[in-house]
PDB file of C-alpha atoms in Angstrom:
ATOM      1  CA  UNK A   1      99.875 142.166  96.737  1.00 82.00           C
ATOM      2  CA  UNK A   2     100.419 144.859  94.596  1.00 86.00           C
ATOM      3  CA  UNK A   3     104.131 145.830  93.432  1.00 88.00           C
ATOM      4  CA  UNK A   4     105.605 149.349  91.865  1.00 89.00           C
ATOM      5  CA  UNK A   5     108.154 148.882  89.105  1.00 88.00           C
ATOM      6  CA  UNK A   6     110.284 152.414  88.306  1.00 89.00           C
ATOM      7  CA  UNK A   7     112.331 152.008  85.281  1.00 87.00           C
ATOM      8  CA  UNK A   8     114.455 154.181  83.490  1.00 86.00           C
ATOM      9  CA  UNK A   9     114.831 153.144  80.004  1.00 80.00           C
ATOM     10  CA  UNK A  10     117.142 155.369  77.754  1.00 77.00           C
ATOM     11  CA  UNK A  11     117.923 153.988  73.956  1.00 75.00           C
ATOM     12  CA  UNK A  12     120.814 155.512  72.229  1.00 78.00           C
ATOM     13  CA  UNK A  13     120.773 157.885  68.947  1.00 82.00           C
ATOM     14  CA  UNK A  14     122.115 155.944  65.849  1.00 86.00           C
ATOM     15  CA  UNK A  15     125.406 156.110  65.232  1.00 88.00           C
ATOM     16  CA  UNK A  16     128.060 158.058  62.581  1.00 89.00           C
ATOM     17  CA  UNK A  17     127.180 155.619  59.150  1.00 92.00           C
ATOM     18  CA  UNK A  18     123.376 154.373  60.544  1.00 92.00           C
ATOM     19  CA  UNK A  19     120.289 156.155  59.652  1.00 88.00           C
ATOM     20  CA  UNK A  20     116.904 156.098  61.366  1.00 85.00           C
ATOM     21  CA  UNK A  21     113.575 154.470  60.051  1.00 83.00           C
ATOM     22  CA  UNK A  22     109.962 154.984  60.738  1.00 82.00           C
ATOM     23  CA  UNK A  23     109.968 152.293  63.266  1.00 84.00           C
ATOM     24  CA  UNK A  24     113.078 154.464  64.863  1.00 82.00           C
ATOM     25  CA  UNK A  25     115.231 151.422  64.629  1.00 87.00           C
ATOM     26  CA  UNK A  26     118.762 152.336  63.725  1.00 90.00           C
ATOM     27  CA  UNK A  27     119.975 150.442  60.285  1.00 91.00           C
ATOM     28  CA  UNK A  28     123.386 150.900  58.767  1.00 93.00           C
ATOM     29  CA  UNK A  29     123.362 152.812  55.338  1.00 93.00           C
ATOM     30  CA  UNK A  30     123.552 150.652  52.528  1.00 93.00           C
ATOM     31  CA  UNK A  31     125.900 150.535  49.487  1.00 92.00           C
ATOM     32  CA  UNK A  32     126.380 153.761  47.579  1.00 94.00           C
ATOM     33  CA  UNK A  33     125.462 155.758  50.383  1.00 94.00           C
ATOM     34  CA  UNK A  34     126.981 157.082  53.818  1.00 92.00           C
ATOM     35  CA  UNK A  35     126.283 159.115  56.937  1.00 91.00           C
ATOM     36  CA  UNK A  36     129.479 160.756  58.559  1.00 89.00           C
ATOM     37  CA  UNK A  37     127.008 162.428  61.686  1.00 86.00           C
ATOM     38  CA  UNK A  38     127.946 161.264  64.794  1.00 80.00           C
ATOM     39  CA  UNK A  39     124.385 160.915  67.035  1.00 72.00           C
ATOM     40  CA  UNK A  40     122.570 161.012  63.630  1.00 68.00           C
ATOM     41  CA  UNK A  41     118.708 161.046  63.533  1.00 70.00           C
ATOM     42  CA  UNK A  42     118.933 162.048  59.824  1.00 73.00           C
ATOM     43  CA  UNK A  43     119.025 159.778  56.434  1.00 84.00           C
ATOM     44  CA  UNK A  44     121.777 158.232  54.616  1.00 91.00           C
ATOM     45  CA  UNK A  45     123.035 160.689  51.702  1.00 92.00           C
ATOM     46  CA  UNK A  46     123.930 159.677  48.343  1.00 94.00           C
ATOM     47  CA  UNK A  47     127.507 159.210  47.477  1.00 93.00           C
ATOM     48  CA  UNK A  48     129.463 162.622  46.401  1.00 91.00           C
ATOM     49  CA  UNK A  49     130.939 162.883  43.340  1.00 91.00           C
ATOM     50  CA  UNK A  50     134.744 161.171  42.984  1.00 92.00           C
ATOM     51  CA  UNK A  51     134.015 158.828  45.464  1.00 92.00           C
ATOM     52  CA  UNK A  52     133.204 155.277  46.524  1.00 91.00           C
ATOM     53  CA  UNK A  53     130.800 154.941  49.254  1.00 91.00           C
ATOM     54  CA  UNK A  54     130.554 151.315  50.636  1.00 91.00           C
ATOM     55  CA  UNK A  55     128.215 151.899  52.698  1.00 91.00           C
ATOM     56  CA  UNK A  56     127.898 152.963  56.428  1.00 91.00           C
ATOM     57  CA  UNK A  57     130.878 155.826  57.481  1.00 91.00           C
ATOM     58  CA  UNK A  58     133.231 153.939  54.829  1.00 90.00           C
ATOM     59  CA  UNK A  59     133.565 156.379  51.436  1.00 89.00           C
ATOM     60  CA  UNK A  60     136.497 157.034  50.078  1.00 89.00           C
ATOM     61  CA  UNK A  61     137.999 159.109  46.731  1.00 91.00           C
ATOM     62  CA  UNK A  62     138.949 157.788  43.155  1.00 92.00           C
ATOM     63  CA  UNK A  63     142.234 157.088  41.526  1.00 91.00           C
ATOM     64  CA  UNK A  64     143.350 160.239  41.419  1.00 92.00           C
ATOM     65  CA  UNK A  65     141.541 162.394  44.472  1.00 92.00           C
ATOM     66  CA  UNK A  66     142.276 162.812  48.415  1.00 88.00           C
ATOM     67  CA  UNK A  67     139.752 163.880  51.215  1.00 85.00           C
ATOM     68  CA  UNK A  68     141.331 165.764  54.297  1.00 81.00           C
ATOM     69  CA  UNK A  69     140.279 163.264  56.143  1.00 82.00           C
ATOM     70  CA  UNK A  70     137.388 160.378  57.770  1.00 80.00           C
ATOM     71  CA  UNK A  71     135.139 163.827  58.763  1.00 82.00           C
ATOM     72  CA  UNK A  72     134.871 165.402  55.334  1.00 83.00           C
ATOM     73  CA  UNK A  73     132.911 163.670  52.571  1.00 86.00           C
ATOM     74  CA  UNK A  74     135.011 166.157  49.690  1.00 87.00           C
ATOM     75  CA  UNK A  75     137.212 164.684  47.241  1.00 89.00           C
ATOM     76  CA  UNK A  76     139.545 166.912  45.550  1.00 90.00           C
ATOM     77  CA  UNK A  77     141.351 166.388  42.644  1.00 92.00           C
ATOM     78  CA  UNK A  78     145.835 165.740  43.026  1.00 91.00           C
ATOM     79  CA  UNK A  79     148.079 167.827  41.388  1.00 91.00           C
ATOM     80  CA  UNK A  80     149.848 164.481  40.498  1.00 87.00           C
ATOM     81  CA  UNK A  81     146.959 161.898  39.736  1.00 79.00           C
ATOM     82  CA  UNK A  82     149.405 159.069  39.821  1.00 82.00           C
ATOM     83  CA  UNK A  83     150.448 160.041  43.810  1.00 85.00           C
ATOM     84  CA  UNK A  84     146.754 158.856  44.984  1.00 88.00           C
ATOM     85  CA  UNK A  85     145.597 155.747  44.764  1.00 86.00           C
ATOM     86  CA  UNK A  86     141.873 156.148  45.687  1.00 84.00           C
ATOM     87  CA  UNK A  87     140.516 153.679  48.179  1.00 80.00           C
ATOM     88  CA  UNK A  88     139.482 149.842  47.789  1.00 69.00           C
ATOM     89  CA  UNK A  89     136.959 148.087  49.729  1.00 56.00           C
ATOM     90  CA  UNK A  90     139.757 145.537  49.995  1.00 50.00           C
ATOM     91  CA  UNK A  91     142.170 148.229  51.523  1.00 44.00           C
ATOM     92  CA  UNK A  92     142.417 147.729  55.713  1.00 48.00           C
ATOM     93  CA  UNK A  93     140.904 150.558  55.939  1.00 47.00           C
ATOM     94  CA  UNK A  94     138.678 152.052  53.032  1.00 42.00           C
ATOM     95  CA  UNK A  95     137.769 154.889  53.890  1.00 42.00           C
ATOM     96  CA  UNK A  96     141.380 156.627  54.109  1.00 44.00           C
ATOM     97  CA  UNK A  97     143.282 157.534  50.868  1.00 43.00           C
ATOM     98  CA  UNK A  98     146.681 156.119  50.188  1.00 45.00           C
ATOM     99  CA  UNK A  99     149.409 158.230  48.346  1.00 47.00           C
ATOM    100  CA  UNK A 100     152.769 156.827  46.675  1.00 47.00           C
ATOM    101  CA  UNK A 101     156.113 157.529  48.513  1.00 45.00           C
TER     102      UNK A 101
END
C-alpha cells in the first residue's frame, strides 16, 4: 500500500524586535539593541544615541528626550529637560516616554 501525503507548510517572518539567524530561526534582539521592522528578515541594530534599548521593540529616550512615538527610533532633545522623564525598564510600558503635568 502506498499512500500520498500533500502538505502545505508556511513558517512566518520574524517579528517587529526578533532578528533572523543562519539557521533562519527567529531570536529576540538582545540587550542594547532593537528591531522596530514589522516582518523583519534583517539584524538587530545597535541602540541610537539618547536612548535605552532593552532589548527586542522596547527602546526608549533619556532623562531629558521624547520620540514621536513606538515607530521611530529618534530621540530628540525637550525644550524643558525637566518635562521628560526618559523611560525605565521598570515603567509599564518602556518603550513610551512620560512627561510631567
Amino acid at each position: 500500500v502506498s499512500l500520498a501525503l500533500d502538505l502545505d507548510v508556511t513558517f512566518r517572518n520574524c517579528s517587529r524586535g526578533e532578528r533572523i539567524n543562519d539557521a533562519n530561526e527567529c531570536f529576540v534582539c538582545e540587550e542594547n539593541t532593537y528591531n522596530l521592522q514589522e516582518d523583519s528578515t534583517g539584524n538587530c541594530d545597535a541602540c541610537p544615541s539618547n536612548t535605552n534599548c532593552y532589548g527586542g521593540e522596547i527602546i526608549g529616550p533619556f532623562t531629558g528626550y521624547w520620540r514621536f512615538s513606538g515607530w521611530h527610533n529618534r530621540s530628540v532633545a525637550c525644550l524643558s529637560e525637566e518635562a521628560c522623564l526618559g523611560s525605565s525598564v521598570s515603567e509599564e510600558v518602556a518603550s513610551k516616554s512620560y512627561c510631567k503635568e
